[in-house]
Coordinates of C-alpha atoms in Angstrom, one line a residue:
X4 CA -1.8 0.1 -0.2
X5 CA -1.1 2.6 -2.4
X6 CA -3.9 3.8 -5.5
X7 CA -5.3 4.1 -8.9
X8 CA -5.3 0.5 -9.7
X9 CA -8.8 1.0 -11.8
X10 CA -8.9 -1.4 -14.5
X11 CA -6.9 -4.0 -12.8
X12 CA -9.9 -5.3 -11.3
X13 CA -11.9 -5.9 -14.8
X14 CA -12.0 -9.8 -16.0
X15 CA -11.2 -12.8 -14.5
X16 CA -8.3 -14.3 -15.5
X17 CA -7.9 -17.4 -16.7
X18 CA -6.0 -20.0 -14.1
X19 CA -3.3 -21.1 -16.6
X20 CA -2.1 -17.8 -17.6
X21 CA -2.8 -15.8 -14.0
X22 CA 0.7 -15.7 -12.6
X23 CA 3.1 -13.5 -14.5
X24 CA 6.5 -14.8 -13.8
X25 CA 10.4 -14.4 -14.1
X26 CA 12.6 -16.5 -13.6
X27 CA 16.2 -16.9 -13.8
X28 CA 18.3 -20.4 -13.4
X29 CA 21.9 -20.8 -11.2
X30 CA 23.3 -23.7 -9.4
X31 CA 25.0 -21.5 -7.5
X32 CA 21.8 -18.8 -7.0
X33 CA 19.2 -19.1 -4.4
X34 CA 15.8 -18.8 -5.1
X35 CA 13.9 -16.4 -3.7
X36 CA 9.7 -16.3 -4.8
X37 CA 7.7 -12.9 -4.8
X38 CA 4.6 -12.5 -4.1
X39 CA 2.2 -9.8 -5.9
X40 CA -1.5 -8.9 -5.2
X41 CA -1.3 -7.5 -9.1
X42 CA 0.3 -5.1 -11.6
X43 CA 0.5 -1.5 -10.1
X44 CA 3.1 1.3 -10.0
X45 CA 3.4 1.3 -6.2
X46 CA 3.7 -2.6 -6.0
X47 CA 6.4 -2.9 -8.6
X48 CA 8.4 -0.2 -6.7
X49 CA 8.6 -1.8 -3.8
X50 CA 9.4 -5.3 -6.0
X51 CA 12.6 -2.4 -7.8
X52 CA 13.4 -1.1 -4.2
X53 CA 13.4 -4.7 -2.4
X54 CA 16.2 -6.2 -5.3
X55 CA 18.2 -2.8 -4.8
X56 CA 18.7 -3.6 -1.7
X57 CA 19.2 -6.8 -1.7
X58 CA 22.3 -6.0 -4.5
X59 CA 23.5 -3.4 -2.2
X60 CA 23.5 -6.0 0.8
X61 CA 25.5 -8.8 -1.0
X62 CA 22.8 -10.3 -3.2
X63 CA 22.5 -9.5 -7.3
X64 CA 20.2 -11.3 -9.5
X65 CA 21.4 -12.7 -12.1
X66 CA 24.6 -14.0 -9.9
X67 CA 24.1 -14.5 -6.5
X68 CA 20.3 -15.0 -6.6
X69 CA 17.3 -15.5 -8.7
X70 CA 13.2 -14.4 -8.4
X71 CA 10.2 -16.2 -9.7
X72 CA 8.0 -13.5 -9.3
X73 CA 3.7 -14.0 -9.5
X74 CA 0.7 -12.3 -9.2
X75 CA -2.7 -12.4 -9.0
X76 CA -4.7 -9.8 -11.2
X77 CA -5.7 -8.3 -7.5
X78 CA -8.0 -11.8 -6.8
X79 CA -7.9 -12.7 -3.7
X80 CA -9.3 -16.9 -4.0
X81 CA -5.9 -17.0 -6.3
X82 CA -3.8 -16.6 -4.2
X83 CA -3.8 -19.8 -2.5
X84 CA -2.3 -21.4 -5.9
X85 CA 0.7 -18.6 -6.4
X86 CA 2.1 -20.1 -2.4
X87 CA 1.8 -22.8 -3.3
X88 CA 4.1 -22.6 -6.9
X89 CA 6.1 -20.6 -5.3
X90 CA 6.6 -23.0 -3.0
X91 CA 7.1 -25.7 -5.0
X92 CA 10.5 -23.9 -6.1
X93 CA 11.9 -24.3 -3.4
X94 CA 13.3 -20.2 -3.1
X95 CA 15.5 -20.3 0.6
X96 CA 13.2 -16.6 1.0
X97 CA 9.7 -15.7 0.1
X98 CA 8.8 -12.2 -0.5
X99 CA 5.0 -11.1 0.1
X100 CA 3.2 -8.0 -1.4
X101 CA 0.1 -6.6 0.5
X102 CA -1.4 -7.7 3.4
X103 CA -4.0 -10.0 2.4
X104 CA -1.1 -12.0 0.4
X105 CA 1.0 -12.1 3.3
X106 CA -1.6 -13.1 5.3
X107 CA -2.8 -16.3 3.1
X108 CA 0.8 -16.9 2.9
X109 CA 1.5 -17.1 6.6
X110 CA -1.2 -19.8 7.1
X111 CA -0.3 -21.9 3.5
X112 CA 3.5 -21.8 4.4
X113 CA 3.5 -22.3 8.3
X114 CA 5.9 -25.3 9.3
X115 CA 7.5 -25.0 5.9
X116 CA 10.7 -22.9 7.6
X117 CA 10.5 -20.6 4.3
X118 CA 10.4 -17.5 6.3
X119 CA 8.6 -14.6 4.8
X120 CA 8.9 -10.9 4.0
X121 CA 6.1 -8.8 3.8
X122 CA 5.8 -5.2 2.1
X123 CA 2.9 -2.8 1.4
X124 CA 0.9 -4.1 4.3
X125 CA 0.1 -0.7 6.4
X126 CA -0.5 -3.0 10.3
X127 CA 1.6 -5.7 10.3
X128 CA 0.2 -6.1 14.7
X129 CA -3.2 -5.6 13.4
X130 CA -2.9 -8.0 10.6
X131 CA -2.0 -10.7 12.8
X132 CA 1.1 -10.8 10.9
X133 CA 3.4 -10.5 13.8
X134 CA 3.3 -10.3 17.5
X135 CA 4.0 -6.9 18.2
X136 CA 5.7 -3.7 16.6
X137 CA 8.9 -4.8 18.6
X138 CA 9.5 -7.7 17.0
X139 CA 9.7 -10.3 13.9
X140 CA 7.3 -13.5 13.9
X141 CA 9.4 -16.6 13.7
X142 CA 8.7 -17.4 10.3
X143 CA 7.7 -13.5 8.9
X144 CA 8.5 -10.1 10.0
X145 CA 9.1 -6.8 7.0
X146 CA 8.1 -3.6 6.2
X147 CA 5.1 -1.2 6.6
X148 CA 3.8 0.9 4.6
X149 CA 2.3 2.7 8.0
X150 CA 1.4 6.3 7.0
X151 CA 2.3 9.1 9.7
X152 CA -1.6 9.8 9.8
X153 CA -0.9 13.2 12.1
X154 CA 1.0 14.6 8.9
X155 CA -1.5 13.4 6.1
X156 CA -3.9 15.4 8.9
X157 CA -1.3 18.6 9.4
X158 CA -1.4 19.0 4.9
X159 CA -4.9 17.9 5.0
X160 CA -5.0 21.1 7.3
X161 CA -2.9 23.3 5.3
X162 CA -4.7 22.2 2.1
X163 CA -7.8 23.0 3.1
X164 CA -8.0 25.7 6.5
X165 CA -11.4 25.5 6.1
X166 CA -12.7 22.4 6.5
X167 CA -13.6 20.6 9.4
X168 CA -15.1 17.3 8.5
X169 CA -12.9 14.2 7.0
X170 CA -14.4 11.2 5.6
X171 CA -12.9 8.0 5.4
X172 CA -14.1 5.8 3.1
X173 CA -12.8 2.4 4.4
X174 CA -13.3 -1.7 3.6
X175 CA -14.9 -3.3 6.7
X176 CA -13.2 -6.7 5.7
X177 CA -9.6 -5.2 5.1
X178 CA -7.8 -6.0 8.3
X179 CA -5.7 -2.2 7.2
X180 CA -8.2 -0.6 6.9
X181 CA -9.5 -1.1 9.9
X182 CA -6.8 -0.4 11.5
X183 CA -6.5 3.0 9.5
X184 CA -9.7 4.4 10.6
X185 CA -8.8 3.7 14.4
X186 CA -5.4 5.2 14.1
X187 CA -7.7 8.7 12.2
X188 CA -10.4 8.8 14.6
X189 CA -7.5 9.7 17.3
X190 CA -5.8 12.1 16.1
X191 CA -8.0 13.8 13.8
X192 CA -9.5 15.5 16.7
X193 CA -6.0 16.9 17.2
X194 CA -5.8 18.3 13.3
X195 CA -8.7 20.4 14.3
X196 CA -11.2 17.0 12.3
X197 CA -14.2 15.4 12.8
X198 CA -13.9 11.9 11.5
X199 CA -17.2 10.4 8.8
X200 CA -16.5 6.6 8.7
X201 CA -17.6 4.9 5.5
X202 CA -17.7 2.2 5.3
X203 CA -17.9 0.2 1.2
X204 CA -17.3 -3.3 0.4
X205 CA -18.2 -3.8 -3.2
X206 CA -16.6 -1.0 -5.8
X207 CA -20.6 -1.6 -6.9
X208 CA -21.6 0.7 -4.3
X209 CA -19.1 3.3 -4.2
X210 CA -21.0 5.5 -6.4
X211 CA -23.9 5.5 -3.9
X212 CA -21.6 5.2 -0.7
X213 CA -19.4 8.6 -1.9
X214 CA -22.4 10.6 -2.5
X215 CA -24.1 10.1 0.5
X216 CA -21.6 12.7 2.2
X217 CA -22.6 14.7 1.2
X218 CA -23.5 18.4 3.2
X219 CA -21.9 16.1 5.9
X220 CA -18.2 16.0 4.7
X221 CA -15.4 18.9 3.8
X222 CA -13.1 16.6 2.4
X223 CA -12.5 13.0 1.7
X224 CA -8.9 11.3 2.5
X225 CA -8.8 7.9 0.3
X226 CA -6.3 5.3 2.2
X227 CA -4.3 2.8 0.1
X228 CA -7.1 0.5 0.1
X229 CA -6.9 -3.2 -1.8
X230 CA -10.8 -1.8 -2.7
X231 CA -10.1 1.9 -2.9
X232 CA -7.5 2.3 -4.7
X233 CA -8.4 0.2 -7.5
X234 CA -11.4 1.9 -8.2
X235 CA -10.1 5.9 -7.8
X236 CA -11.7 6.9 -10.8
X237 CA -14.7 6.6 -9.3
X238 CA -14.6 7.6 -6.0
X239 CA -13.5 10.8 -7.5
X240 CA -15.8 11.1 -9.9
X241 CA -18.7 10.6 -7.3
X242 CA -16.3 13.3 -4.9
X243 CA -16.7 15.2 -7.4
X244 CA -20.0 15.0 -8.5
X245 CA -21.1 16.1 -5.0
X246 CA -17.9 19.3 -4.9
X247 CA -15.9 17.4 -1.6
X248 CA -12.2 17.5 -2.3
X249 CA -9.8 14.5 -1.6
X250 CA -6.7 14.3 -0.9
X251 CA -4.7 10.7 -1.6
X252 CA -2.8 8.2 0.1
X253 CA -0.8 7.8 -3.4
X254 CA 0.6 10.5 -5.6
X255 CA -0.1 8.8 -9.1
X256 CA -3.5 9.6 -8.9
X257 CA -3.0 13.9 -8.7
X258 CA 0.0 12.9 -11.5
X259 CA -3.3 12.4 -14.0
X260 CA -5.7 14.8 -12.7
X261 CA -8.1 12.0 -11.2
X262 CA -7.7 13.7 -7.8
X263 CA -6.0 17.3 -6.6
X264 CA -4.1 16.6 -3.8
X265 CA -1.5 13.3 -2.3
X266 CA -0.1 12.7 1.3
X267 CA 2.2 9.5 0.1
X268 CA 4.7 6.9 1.4
X269 CA 7.6 6.1 -0.9
X270 CA 7.0 2.5 -2.2
X271 CA 10.5 2.2 -3.6
X272 CA 11.8 2.8 0.3
X273 CA 9.0 0.3 1.6
X274 CA 10.8 -1.9 -0.7
X275 CA 14.0 -1.0 0.4
X276 CA 13.8 -1.8 4.1
X277 CA 12.1 -5.1 3.3
X278 CA 14.9 -6.3 1.2
X279 CA 17.8 -5.2 3.7
X280 CA 15.3 -7.4 5.9
X281 CA 15.4 -10.2 3.5
X282 CA 18.9 -10.4 3.5
X283 CA 19.6 -10.2 6.8
X284 CA 18.0 -13.2 7.1
X285 CA 19.5 -15.0 4.6
X286 CA 22.8 -14.1 6.0
X287 CA 21.5 -16.6 9.7
X288 CA 19.5 -14.1 11.3
X289 CA 16.0 -15.3 12.3
X290 CA 12.7 -13.6 11.4
X291 CA 11.6 -13.3 15.0
X292 CA 14.5 -11.3 16.0
X293 CA 13.9 -8.2 13.4
X294 CA 11.4 -5.5 14.3
X295 CA 9.1 -5.3 11.3
X296 CA 10.0 -1.2 9.9
X297 CA 7.9 1.6 9.4
X298 CA 8.0 4.7 6.9
X299 CA 10.0 7.4 8.5
X300 CA 8.1 10.7 7.9
X301 CA 10.9 11.7 5.0
X302 CA 9.7 9.4 2.5
X303 CA 5.9 10.4 2.9
X304 CA 6.0 13.6 0.1
X305 CA 3.0 15.8 -1.0
X306 CA 1.6 16.2 -4.5
X307 CA -0.8 19.0 -5.7
X308 CA -2.6 18.5 -9.4
X309 CA -3.4 22.4 -10.8
X310 CA -5.9 21.1 -12.5
X311 CA -7.6 18.6 -10.1
X312 CA -8.0 21.2 -7.4
X313 CA -9.5 24.0 -9.7
X314 CA -11.9 21.0 -10.7
X315 CA -12.8 20.6 -7.6
X316 CA -13.0 24.8 -6.8
X317 CA -9.9 24.4 -4.4
X318 CA -7.7 27.7 -4.4
X319 CA -4.4 25.9 -3.6
X320 CA -2.6 28.5 -0.1
X321 CA 0.0 30.4 -0.9
X322 CA 2.5 28.3 1.4
X323 CA 3.0 25.7 -1.3
X324 CA 4.5 28.0 -3.9
X325 CA 7.7 27.4 -3.2
X326 CA 7.0 23.3 -2.3
X327 CA 7.7 21.9 -5.9
X328 CA 5.2 19.7 -5.5
X329 CA 2.7 20.9 -7.8
X330 CA 1.9 19.4 -11.2
X331 CA -0.1 20.6 -13.7

């Protein structure tokens, strides 16, 4: 997941006021529950894209379908309560966003007869949400946000032609992160990179773990991790301290000048893919007959911050002059 979610991690939320809910009521409308992990531009874009695709496929909000939206402010311990709340509303389908939410929902809703469509899940097979990339599960399928890692590495090579060692911070306890590390390790040699894995399972360890790659890495790739992205500002501060530039998986941290560059997935497209799948299910198709979707190369886009690049000592190569991807 795509992501500057710093500020959303702080503080605990009382259970009574935990869930941000939006719902409309009509006897004719189909009810759809939306279980989000927390408020964030990428995840919100996945919801907007979902609703757009649903409307395009005959399920217009306020006419054909009503949505009940909840999130847990990125607190995984509260996800079971959120799922129970949505289930009590008797929805025809539940849309789950991010891997932790989808994994908990699958277990909690097993045997309920309520189909689940996920999105913002990097590797649904590794996360055991579906049996393979060729088929959905009996009660679940959805849209992955899996990045084209070969393309990410190609972009990184073009931006930093002299870089040879790529550090990848990841959470060993998150299936998405581990799956991504394995893909990067498999593809990096072809792009001319060796990989330095940096395990981080607590945000309090970010400063120490990131600065530990000084002299060991030439660039840091920060993945769409539910631990790393909310703390991207801290990651960037530590990386700047040791002079190692960052290529991020989320463009919002580039747009605000936090990191120098990104090559990211368009989460509205991920939501669109999920919405198309949900419409098929609501029209009678079994989730098991719908393979999970993944973004195409065309749904990725580069972005480079001129100010952040300068702060990290990056000279932007001339080949990016006409890319239309450079921001101040």
